[in-house]
Structure formats: structure tokens, C-alpha cells
PDB file of C-alpha atoms in Angstrom:
ATOM      1  CA  UNK Y   1      -5.858 205.086 188.913  1.00 92.00           C
ATOM      2  CA  UNK Y   2      -6.243 204.454 192.751  1.00 96.00           C
ATOM      3  CA  UNK Y   3      -7.369 207.104 195.145  1.00 97.00           C
ATOM      4  CA  UNK Y   4      -3.677 207.166 196.440  1.00 96.00           C
ATOM      5  CA  UNK Y   5      -2.390 207.630 192.909  1.00 96.00           C
ATOM      6  CA  UNK Y   6      -4.901 210.429 192.364  1.00 97.00           C
ATOM      7  CA  UNK Y   7      -3.842 212.287 195.467  1.00 97.00           C
ATOM      8  CA  UNK Y   8      -0.110 211.906 194.641  1.00 94.00           C
ATOM      9  CA  UNK Y   9      -0.738 212.946 190.933  1.00 94.00           C
ATOM     10  CA  UNK Y  10      -2.783 216.003 192.001  1.00 96.00           C
ATOM     11  CA  UNK Y  11      -0.076 217.239 194.335  1.00 93.00           C
ATOM     12  CA  UNK Y  12       2.216 219.076 191.904  1.00 91.00           C
ATOM     13  CA  UNK Y  13      -0.642 220.680 189.875  1.00 91.00           C
ATOM     14  CA  UNK Y  14      -2.397 222.062 192.942  1.00 94.00           C
ATOM     15  CA  UNK Y  15       0.878 223.580 194.206  1.00 92.00           C
ATOM     16  CA  UNK Y  16       1.510 225.114 190.885  1.00 91.00           C
ATOM     17  CA  UNK Y  17      -2.028 226.535 190.672  1.00 91.00           C
ATOM     18  CA  UNK Y  18      -2.045 227.962 194.088  1.00 91.00           C
ATOM     19  CA  UNK Y  19       1.527 229.242 193.635  1.00 90.00           C
ATOM     20  CA  UNK Y  20       0.425 231.069 190.379  1.00 90.00           C
ATOM     21  CA  UNK Y  21      -2.183 233.041 192.520  1.00 91.00           C
ATOM     22  CA  UNK Y  22       0.192 233.605 195.468  1.00 86.00           C
ATOM     23  CA  UNK Y  23       2.918 235.021 193.196  1.00 84.00           C
ATOM     24  CA  UNK Y  24       0.818 237.035 190.852  1.00 83.00           C
ATOM     25  CA  UNK Y  25       1.880 240.687 190.764  1.00 83.00           C
ATOM     26  CA  UNK Y  26      -1.581 241.903 191.632  1.00 80.00           C
ATOM     27  CA  UNK Y  27      -1.766 239.660 194.649  1.00 79.00           C
ATOM     28  CA  UNK Y  28       1.642 240.897 195.849  1.00 79.00           C
ATOM     29  CA  UNK Y  29       0.994 244.486 195.157  1.00 79.00           C
ATOM     30  CA  UNK Y  30      -2.193 244.483 197.225  1.00 73.00           C
ATOM     31  CA  UNK Y  31      -0.398 242.731 200.028  1.00 77.00           C
ATOM     32  CA  UNK Y  32       2.102 245.581 200.292  1.00 82.00           C
ATOM     33  CA  UNK Y  33      -0.844 248.104 200.450  1.00 83.00           C
ATOM     34  CA  UNK Y  34      -1.608 246.432 203.797  1.00 83.00           C
ATOM     35  CA  UNK Y  35       1.802 247.622 205.029  1.00 85.00           C
ATOM     36  CA  UNK Y  36       3.153 243.984 205.452  1.00 88.00           C
ATOM     37  CA  UNK Y  37       6.319 242.568 204.449  1.00 87.00           C
ATOM     38  CA  UNK Y  38       6.269 239.546 202.156  1.00 86.00           C
ATOM     39  CA  UNK Y  39       7.067 237.097 204.966  1.00 91.00           C
ATOM     40  CA  UNK Y  40       4.591 238.667 207.455  1.00 92.00           C
ATOM     41  CA  UNK Y  41       1.882 238.394 204.786  1.00 91.00           C
ATOM     42  CA  UNK Y  42       2.858 234.857 203.963  1.00 91.00           C
ATOM     43  CA  UNK Y  43       2.585 233.713 207.524  1.00 95.00           C
ATOM     44  CA  UNK Y  44      -0.560 235.593 208.457  1.00 95.00           C
ATOM     45  CA  UNK Y  45      -2.463 234.946 205.160  1.00 94.00           C
ATOM     46  CA  UNK Y  46      -2.128 231.227 205.441  1.00 95.00           C
ATOM     47  CA  UNK Y  47      -2.353 230.752 209.229  1.00 97.00           C
ATOM     48  CA  UNK Y  48      -4.717 233.538 209.944  1.00 96.00           C
ATOM     49  CA  UNK Y  49      -7.682 231.352 209.365  1.00 97.00           C
ATOM     50  CA  UNK Y  50      -6.881 229.723 212.851  1.00 97.00           C
ATOM     51  CA  UNK Y  51      -7.910 232.976 214.454  1.00 95.00           C
ATOM     52  CA  UNK Y  52      -6.436 234.873 217.489  1.00 93.00           C
ATOM     53  CA  UNK Y  53      -3.829 232.211 218.472  1.00 96.00           C
ATOM     54  CA  UNK Y  54      -0.313 232.172 219.718  1.00 96.00           C
ATOM     55  CA  UNK Y  55       2.618 231.892 217.266  1.00 97.00           C
ATOM     56  CA  UNK Y  56       3.542 228.520 218.993  1.00 97.00           C
ATOM     57  CA  UNK Y  57       0.143 227.245 217.790  1.00 97.00           C
ATOM     58  CA  UNK Y  58       0.807 228.530 214.255  1.00 98.00           C
ATOM     59  CA  UNK Y  59       4.219 226.891 214.122  1.00 98.00           C
ATOM     60  CA  UNK Y  60       2.597 223.648 215.210  1.00 97.00           C
ATOM     61  CA  UNK Y  61      -0.036 223.780 212.617  1.00 97.00           C
ATOM     62  CA  UNK Y  62       2.211 224.863 209.713  1.00 97.00           C
ATOM     63  CA  UNK Y  63       4.983 222.518 210.588  1.00 96.00           C
ATOM     64  CA  UNK Y  64       7.495 223.040 207.958  1.00 97.00           C
ATOM     65  CA  UNK Y  65       8.419 226.668 208.748  1.00 97.00           C
ATOM     66  CA  UNK Y  66      10.931 227.192 211.473  1.00 97.00           C
ATOM     67  CA  UNK Y  67       9.195 228.237 214.688  1.00 97.00           C
ATOM     68  CA  UNK Y  68      11.262 231.514 214.986  1.00 97.00           C
ATOM     69  CA  UNK Y  69      10.453 232.417 211.505  1.00 97.00           C
ATOM     70  CA  UNK Y  70       6.755 231.844 212.217  1.00 97.00           C
ATOM     71  CA  UNK Y  71       6.831 234.086 215.242  1.00 97.00           C
ATOM     72  CA  UNK Y  72       8.658 236.850 213.384  1.00 96.00           C
ATOM     73  CA  UNK Y  73       6.097 236.775 210.636  1.00 96.00           C
ATOM     74  CA  UNK Y  74       3.109 236.330 212.893  1.00 97.00           C
ATOM     75  CA  UNK Y  75       4.022 239.116 215.293  1.00 96.00           C
ATOM     76  CA  UNK Y  76       4.984 241.568 212.495  1.00 94.00           C
ATOM     77  CA  UNK Y  77       1.611 241.132 210.960  1.00 93.00           C
ATOM     78  CA  UNK Y  78      -0.252 241.450 214.207  1.00 93.00           C
ATOM     79  CA  UNK Y  79       1.345 244.929 214.816  1.00 93.00           C
ATOM     80  CA  UNK Y  80      -0.425 246.149 211.683  1.00 89.00           C
ATOM     81  CA  UNK Y  81      -3.496 243.952 211.066  1.00 90.00           C
ATOM     82  CA  UNK Y  82      -4.966 241.035 213.023  1.00 93.00           C
ATOM     83  CA  UNK Y  83      -3.871 237.895 211.168  1.00 94.00           C
ATOM     84  CA  UNK Y  84      -7.521 236.773 210.858  1.00 94.00           C
ATOM     85  CA  UNK Y  85      -8.222 239.903 208.837  1.00 94.00           C
ATOM     86  CA  UNK Y  86      -5.215 239.161 206.700  1.00 94.00           C
ATOM     87  CA  UNK Y  87      -6.582 235.643 205.985  1.00 95.00           C
ATOM     88  CA  UNK Y  88     -10.060 237.034 205.238  1.00 95.00           C
ATOM     89  CA  UNK Y  89      -8.569 239.598 202.832  1.00 92.00           C
ATOM     90  CA  UNK Y  90      -6.479 236.789 201.298  1.00 94.00           C
ATOM     91  CA  UNK Y  91      -9.677 234.772 200.725  1.00 96.00           C
ATOM     92  CA  UNK Y  92     -11.260 237.835 198.930  1.00 94.00           C
ATOM     93  CA  UNK Y  93      -8.068 238.056 196.718  1.00 93.00           C
ATOM     94  CA  UNK Y  94      -8.222 234.376 196.016  1.00 95.00           C
ATOM     95  CA  UNK Y  95     -11.818 234.649 194.880  1.00 96.00           C
ATOM     96  CA  UNK Y  96     -11.118 237.760 192.872  1.00 94.00           C
ATOM     97  CA  UNK Y  97      -8.231 235.943 191.164  1.00 94.00           C
ATOM     98  CA  UNK Y  98     -10.358 232.719 190.524  1.00 96.00           C
ATOM     99  CA  UNK Y  99     -13.099 234.856 188.828  1.00 96.00           C
ATOM    100  CA  UNK Y 100     -10.582 236.750 186.716  1.00 94.00           C
ATOM    101  CA  UNK Y 101      -8.228 233.891 185.795  1.00 93.00           C
ATOM    102  CA  UNK Y 102     -10.220 230.702 186.131  1.00 95.00           C
ATOM    103  CA  UNK Y 103     -13.605 231.972 184.934  1.00 93.00           C
ATOM    104  CA  UNK Y 104     -12.639 231.425 181.244  1.00 92.00           C
ATOM    105  CA  UNK Y 105     -11.613 227.801 181.564  1.00 95.00           C
ATOM    106  CA  UNK Y 106     -14.002 225.859 179.305  1.00 94.00           C
ATOM    107  CA  UNK Y 107     -14.414 222.857 181.701  1.00 95.00           C
ATOM    108  CA  UNK Y 108     -14.653 224.809 184.812  1.00 96.00           C
ATOM    109  CA  UNK Y 109     -18.203 223.517 185.814  1.00 96.00           C
ATOM    110  CA  UNK Y 110     -16.870 219.920 185.481  1.00 97.00           C
ATOM    111  CA  UNK Y 111     -13.842 220.807 187.522  1.00 97.00           C
ATOM    112  CA  UNK Y 112     -16.185 222.008 190.352  1.00 97.00           C
ATOM    113  CA  UNK Y 113     -18.275 218.835 190.132  1.00 97.00           C
ATOM    114  CA  UNK Y 114     -15.185 216.667 190.718  1.00 98.00           C
ATOM    115  CA  UNK Y 115     -13.309 218.764 193.227  1.00 97.00           C
ATOM    116  CA  UNK Y 116     -16.289 219.444 195.442  1.00 97.00           C
ATOM    117  CA  UNK Y 117     -16.854 215.818 196.689  1.00 97.00           C
ATOM    118  CA  UNK Y 118     -13.229 215.505 197.453  1.00 98.00           C
ATOM    119  CA  UNK Y 119     -13.038 218.584 199.610  1.00 98.00           C
ATOM    120  CA  UNK Y 120     -16.316 217.580 201.221  1.00 98.00           C
ATOM    121  CA  UNK Y 121     -14.977 213.990 202.001  1.00 98.00           C
ATOM    122  CA  UNK Y 122     -11.806 215.179 203.905  1.00 98.00           C
ATOM    123  CA  UNK Y 123     -11.739 214.032 207.480  1.00 96.00           C
ATOM    124  CA  UNK Y 124     -10.256 217.107 209.351  1.00 95.00           C
ATOM    125  CA  UNK Y 125      -8.920 215.181 212.330  1.00 95.00           C
ATOM    126  CA  UNK Y 126      -5.219 216.317 212.671  1.00 95.00           C
ATOM    127  CA  UNK Y 127      -5.612 218.935 209.816  1.00 98.00           C
ATOM    128  CA  UNK Y 128      -6.321 222.241 211.800  1.00 97.00           C
ATOM    129  CA  UNK Y 129      -5.270 224.627 208.856  1.00 98.00           C
ATOM    130  CA  UNK Y 130      -7.523 222.712 206.386  1.00 98.00           C
ATOM    131  CA  UNK Y 131     -10.418 222.645 208.898  1.00 98.00           C
ATOM    132  CA  UNK Y 132     -10.062 226.343 209.542  1.00 98.00           C
ATOM    133  CA  UNK Y 133      -9.935 227.220 205.825  1.00 98.00           C
ATOM    134  CA  UNK Y 134     -12.869 224.975 204.903  1.00 98.00           C
ATOM    135  CA  UNK Y 135     -14.900 226.741 207.658  1.00 97.00           C
ATOM    136  CA  UNK Y 136     -14.459 230.194 206.272  1.00 97.00           C
ATOM    137  CA  UNK Y 137     -17.406 231.624 204.399  1.00 95.00           C
ATOM    138  CA  UNK Y 138     -16.633 232.063 200.744  1.00 95.00           C
ATOM    139  CA  UNK Y 139     -17.567 235.699 199.728  1.00 93.00           C
ATOM    140  CA  UNK Y 140     -18.038 235.002 196.006  1.00 94.00           C
ATOM    141  CA  UNK Y 141     -20.358 232.406 194.530  1.00 94.00           C
ATOM    142  CA  UNK Y 142     -18.967 232.676 190.891  1.00 96.00           C
ATOM    143  CA  UNK Y 143     -17.628 229.498 189.515  1.00 97.00           C
ATOM    144  CA  UNK Y 144     -14.176 230.872 189.060  1.00 97.00           C
ATOM    145  CA  UNK Y 145     -13.958 232.004 192.704  1.00 97.00           C
ATOM    146  CA  UNK Y 146     -15.394 228.602 193.972  1.00 97.00           C
ATOM    147  CA  UNK Y 147     -12.963 226.686 191.887  1.00 97.00           C
ATOM    148  CA  UNK Y 148      -9.988 228.735 193.368  1.00 97.00           C
ATOM    149  CA  UNK Y 149     -11.161 228.048 196.791  1.00 97.00           C
ATOM    150  CA  UNK Y 150     -11.518 224.383 196.090  1.00 97.00           C
ATOM    151  CA  UNK Y 151      -8.073 224.149 194.559  1.00 97.00           C
ATOM    152  CA  UNK Y 152      -6.617 225.945 197.622  1.00 97.00           C
ATOM    153  CA  UNK Y 153      -8.364 223.591 199.952  1.00 98.00           C
ATOM    154  CA  UNK Y 154      -7.145 220.472 198.217  1.00 98.00           C
ATOM    155  CA  UNK Y 155      -3.547 222.041 198.313  1.00 97.00           C
ATOM    156  CA  UNK Y 156      -3.966 222.687 202.028  1.00 97.00           C
ATOM    157  CA  UNK Y 157      -5.259 219.153 202.424  1.00 98.00           C
ATOM    158  CA  UNK Y 158      -2.076 217.571 200.993  1.00 97.00           C
ATOM    159  CA  UNK Y 159       0.227 219.884 202.958  1.00 97.00           C
ATOM    160  CA  UNK Y 160      -1.636 218.718 206.137  1.00 98.00           C
ATOM    161  CA  UNK Y 161      -1.512 214.936 205.472  1.00 98.00           C
ATOM    162  CA  UNK Y 162       2.129 215.291 204.396  1.00 98.00           C
ATOM    163  CA  UNK Y 163       3.021 216.944 207.776  1.00 98.00           C
ATOM    164  CA  UNK Y 164       1.293 214.092 209.694  1.00 98.00           C
ATOM    165  CA  UNK Y 165       2.860 211.521 207.522  1.00 98.00           C
ATOM    166  CA  UNK Y 166       6.470 213.043 207.999  1.00 98.00           C
ATOM    167  CA  UNK Y 167       5.958 213.039 211.854  1.00 97.00           C
ATOM    168  CA  UNK Y 168       4.724 209.395 211.745  1.00 97.00           C
ATOM    169  CA  UNK Y 169       7.907 208.430 209.939  1.00 96.00           C
ATOM    170  CA  UNK Y 170       9.999 209.721 212.738  1.00 96.00           C
ATOM    171  CA  UNK Y 171      11.384 212.685 210.763  1.00 97.00           C
ATOM    172  CA  UNK Y 172      11.292 216.126 211.964  1.00 97.00           C
ATOM    173  CA  UNK Y 173      10.002 218.867 209.451  1.00 97.00           C
ATOM    174  CA  UNK Y 174      13.611 220.098 208.949  1.00 98.00           C
ATOM    175  CA  UNK Y 175      14.824 216.609 208.133  1.00 97.00           C
ATOM    176  CA  UNK Y 176      12.008 216.062 205.664  1.00 97.00           C
ATOM    177  CA  UNK Y 177      12.899 219.381 203.911  1.00 97.00           C
ATOM    178  CA  UNK Y 178      16.564 218.394 203.832  1.00 97.00           C
ATOM    179  CA  UNK Y 179      15.851 215.046 202.429  1.00 96.00           C
ATOM    180  CA  UNK Y 180      13.577 216.400 199.672  1.00 95.00           C
ATOM    181  CA  UNK Y 181      14.298 217.894 196.353  1.00 93.00           C
ATOM    182  CA  UNK Y 182      15.008 221.415 197.613  1.00 93.00           C
ATOM    183  CA  UNK Y 183      17.428 220.306 200.350  1.00 95.00           C
ATOM    184  CA  UNK Y 184      19.273 223.191 202.241  1.00 96.00           C
ATOM    185  CA  UNK Y 185      17.823 225.771 199.841  1.00 96.00           C
ATOM    186  CA  UNK Y 186      14.388 224.762 200.978  1.00 96.00           C
ATOM    187  CA  UNK Y 187      15.591 224.888 204.629  1.00 97.00           C
ATOM    188  CA  UNK Y 188      16.805 228.382 204.264  1.00 97.00           C
ATOM    189  CA  UNK Y 189      13.603 229.493 202.478  1.00 95.00           C
ATOM    190  CA  UNK Y 190      11.594 228.175 205.442  1.00 96.00           C
ATOM    191  CA  UNK Y 191      13.683 229.996 208.070  1.00 96.00           C
ATOM    192  CA  UNK Y 192      15.721 226.986 209.496  1.00 97.00           C
ATOM    193  CA  UNK Y 193      19.194 227.820 210.574  1.00 95.00           C
ATOM    194  CA  UNK Y 194      22.300 225.599 210.093  1.00 94.00           C
ATOM    195  CA  UNK Y 195      23.862 223.188 210.902  1.00 94.00           C
ATOM    196  CA  UNK Y 196      21.693 220.893 208.863  1.00 95.00           C
ATOM    197  CA  UNK Y 197      21.276 217.086 209.028  1.00 94.00           C
ATOM    198  CA  UNK Y 198      22.659 214.732 206.345  1.00 92.00           C
ATOM    199  CA  UNK Y 199      20.172 213.863 203.700  1.00 92.00           C
ATOM    200  CA  UNK Y 200      21.702 210.415 202.850  1.00 89.00           C
ATOM    201  CA  UNK Y 201      20.506 208.474 205.979  1.00 87.00           C
ATOM    202  CA  UNK Y 202      16.828 209.850 205.956  1.00 95.00           C
ATOM    203  CA  UNK Y 203      15.834 209.807 202.241  1.00 95.00           C
ATOM    204  CA  UNK Y 204      14.153 206.390 202.605  1.00 95.00           C
ATOM    205  CA  UNK Y 205      12.089 207.563 205.587  1.00 96.00           C
ATOM    206  CA  UNK Y 206      10.955 210.453 203.538  1.00 96.00           C
ATOM    207  CA  UNK Y 207       9.925 208.053 200.604  1.00 96.00           C
ATOM    208  CA  UNK Y 208       7.878 206.119 203.306  1.00 97.00           C
ATOM    209  CA  UNK Y 209       6.299 209.344 204.539  1.00 97.00           C
ATOM    210  CA  UNK Y 210       5.374 210.268 200.897  1.00 96.00           C
ATOM    211  CA  UNK Y 211       3.617 206.883 200.542  1.00 96.00           C
ATOM    212  CA  UNK Y 212       1.690 207.388 203.756  1.00 97.00           C
ATOM    213  CA  UNK Y 213       0.757 210.936 202.874  1.00 97.00           C
ATOM    214  CA  UNK Y 214      -0.677 209.575 199.559  1.00 96.00           C
ATOM    215  CA  UNK Y 215      -2.677 206.884 201.536  1.00 96.00           C
ATOM    216  CA  UNK Y 216      -4.086 209.485 203.760  1.00 97.00           C
ATOM    217  CA  UNK Y 217      -4.958 211.941 201.079  1.00 97.00           C
ATOM    218  CA  UNK Y 218      -6.381 209.308 198.964  1.00 97.00           C
ATOM    219  CA  UNK Y 219      -9.182 208.517 201.459  1.00 97.00           C
ATOM    220  CA  UNK Y 220     -10.768 211.767 200.175  1.00 98.00           C
ATOM    221  CA  UNK Y 221     -10.245 210.986 196.528  1.00 98.00           C
ATOM    222  CA  UNK Y 222     -12.075 207.674 197.096  1.00 98.00           C
ATOM    223  CA  UNK Y 223     -15.273 209.849 197.004  1.00 98.00           C
ATOM    224  CA  UNK Y 224     -14.844 209.739 193.136  1.00 97.00           C
ATOM    225  CA  UNK Y 225     -14.908 206.631 190.957  1.00 97.00           C
ATOM    226  CA  UNK Y 226     -11.873 205.596 188.996  1.00 97.00           C
ATOM    227  CA  UNK Y 227     -12.853 207.427 185.775  1.00 98.00           C
ATOM    228  CA  UNK Y 228     -13.693 210.562 187.635  1.00 98.00           C
ATOM    229  CA  UNK Y 229     -10.236 210.620 189.282  1.00 98.00           C
ATOM    230  CA  UNK Y 230      -8.564 210.235 186.062  1.00 97.00           C
ATOM    231  CA  UNK Y 231     -10.652 213.029 184.569  1.00 98.00           C
ATOM    232  CA  UNK Y 232      -9.833 215.346 187.559  1.00 97.00           C
ATOM    233  CA  UNK Y 233      -6.276 214.879 187.255  1.00 97.00           C
ATOM    234  CA  UNK Y 234      -6.454 215.692 183.496  1.00 96.00           C
ATOM    235  CA  UNK Y 235      -8.622 218.804 184.275  1.00 96.00           C
ATOM    236  CA  UNK Y 236      -5.936 220.097 186.710  1.00 96.00           C
ATOM    237  CA  UNK Y 237      -3.377 219.642 183.954  1.00 94.00           C
ATOM    238  CA  UNK Y 238      -5.444 221.361 181.422  1.00 94.00           C
ATOM    239  CA  UNK Y 239      -6.054 224.262 183.865  1.00 94.00           C
ATOM    240  CA  UNK Y 240      -2.347 224.716 184.303  1.00 91.00           C
ATOM    241  CA  UNK Y 241      -1.808 224.993 180.592  1.00 90.00           C
ATOM    242  CA  UNK Y 242      -4.724 227.449 180.453  1.00 88.00           C
ATOM    243  CA  UNK Y 243      -3.152 229.745 182.879  1.00 88.00           C
ATOM    244  CA  UNK Y 244       0.263 229.452 181.172  1.00 80.00           C
ATOM    245  CA  UNK Y 245      -0.962 230.815 177.965  1.00 75.00           C
TER     246      UNK Y 245
END
């Protein structure tokens, strides 16, 4: 398994694991206690790590969410709680979830041993959200919390390099969404308004962008040997099964 293949194979598992945390009833319930709508929380929780910035900066860093939708969420959150505080709270919740849900995974220590070097090896150039999240102090040193943070960082890493690759391909974020598996449904979910471009002519460009994203992400996975990369992908799959029980 090459570094590029490892990055590509890790993508779905990381998205699933991070999504399990984001969609857990306890996480959503505690978000509501902050007085935020689901959308305001989603935007501020992810981008609040950037600090006190304008919504235009957030839209540029996030990329795939429509700028108007970013502005709506960012400004709605700011009326109640500074976004950086939302992100800090989100990190605490991530650690709590990791300690509770991942702490019982039998091979957690090995997962940390393998994920850590990949996170450390990421070159942050062009990846502002990854850089911001990696710089945030982790409030919980327990293995489960540390694993949850590492998985979130690896997921943020892929999202960042994917955005870079999409722009390098000549596609706009909206075009990439339309050409992807979710199509117009994904565009609506991310706040884009019709009319939408036709997917047919741009699918090949998205395939090229996916390949470039794998190459960029693979640079960090090169910190592991081939056997270690195979083991890491296997552990991500095992962890997904562990959470599904």
C-alpha cells in the first residue's frame, strides 16, 4: 500500500468516525444548550479555531460551503457566543466522546502510535483549518481523547488537501460537489442555490482532483512504513466496527 493509497483508503473511515461524534445525540443536545441552531453550531464549531475572523475568511478556508450560508451561520453564532469559544467547547466535547466511546477499543494504544506520526508530518501550507486545529491545546490526555483528536485532525487534513486539489483542477467547490456522488443533494446541504452546473462535463476533472488529493495527503502517510500503513487502515476499519456494536 503506497502512501497515496493509504490516504485514499483512510478517507471514508475518518469521515464516518468523525461523523459519528458530530451526530451523536449527546453532542447535538449539548450544542442546543448553547442556544445555537444546528447550522450556526456546525459552522462555528469547525471554523472557530481560526479565531476572530471575518465570515469571508471562513468561507475561503472551508471552501465547500456556500459563502452566504457560511455568513449566516458564523454571524448567528457570534450573536450568542464567540466562535472561538464554540470551537473550544467542541474540542472538549470531542475529547469527552473519545474518552467514553473510544477508550474501550482494544488496540487504541497502537492506533495512537500510528496516527500520531501522520498528524505530525502534515505540512500546513495551504491548510489553514488543519493548522488552526492542530495548534489548539488538547484538554484531556487520556488515550481515548487523544485518539479522537488525532482522527479529527486526519479528517480535517483530507478536507483541506481535497479543496486545494479541486481548485488546482480548475473546478469550483460547487462544481466538485455536483460532480460527486451527492450531486445536487449535496449542493443543497451546503447552502448552494440553483441553477447548478451539469455534472457530465466535469466528472473527469473531479477524478483528477481526487488523485491529486490522494497524492498530497499521502505525503504525510509516508511517515509510516508500508506495513504500518496497512495496519493503520485496518485499525480504522476495526474501530468503525467497534463503534457500530
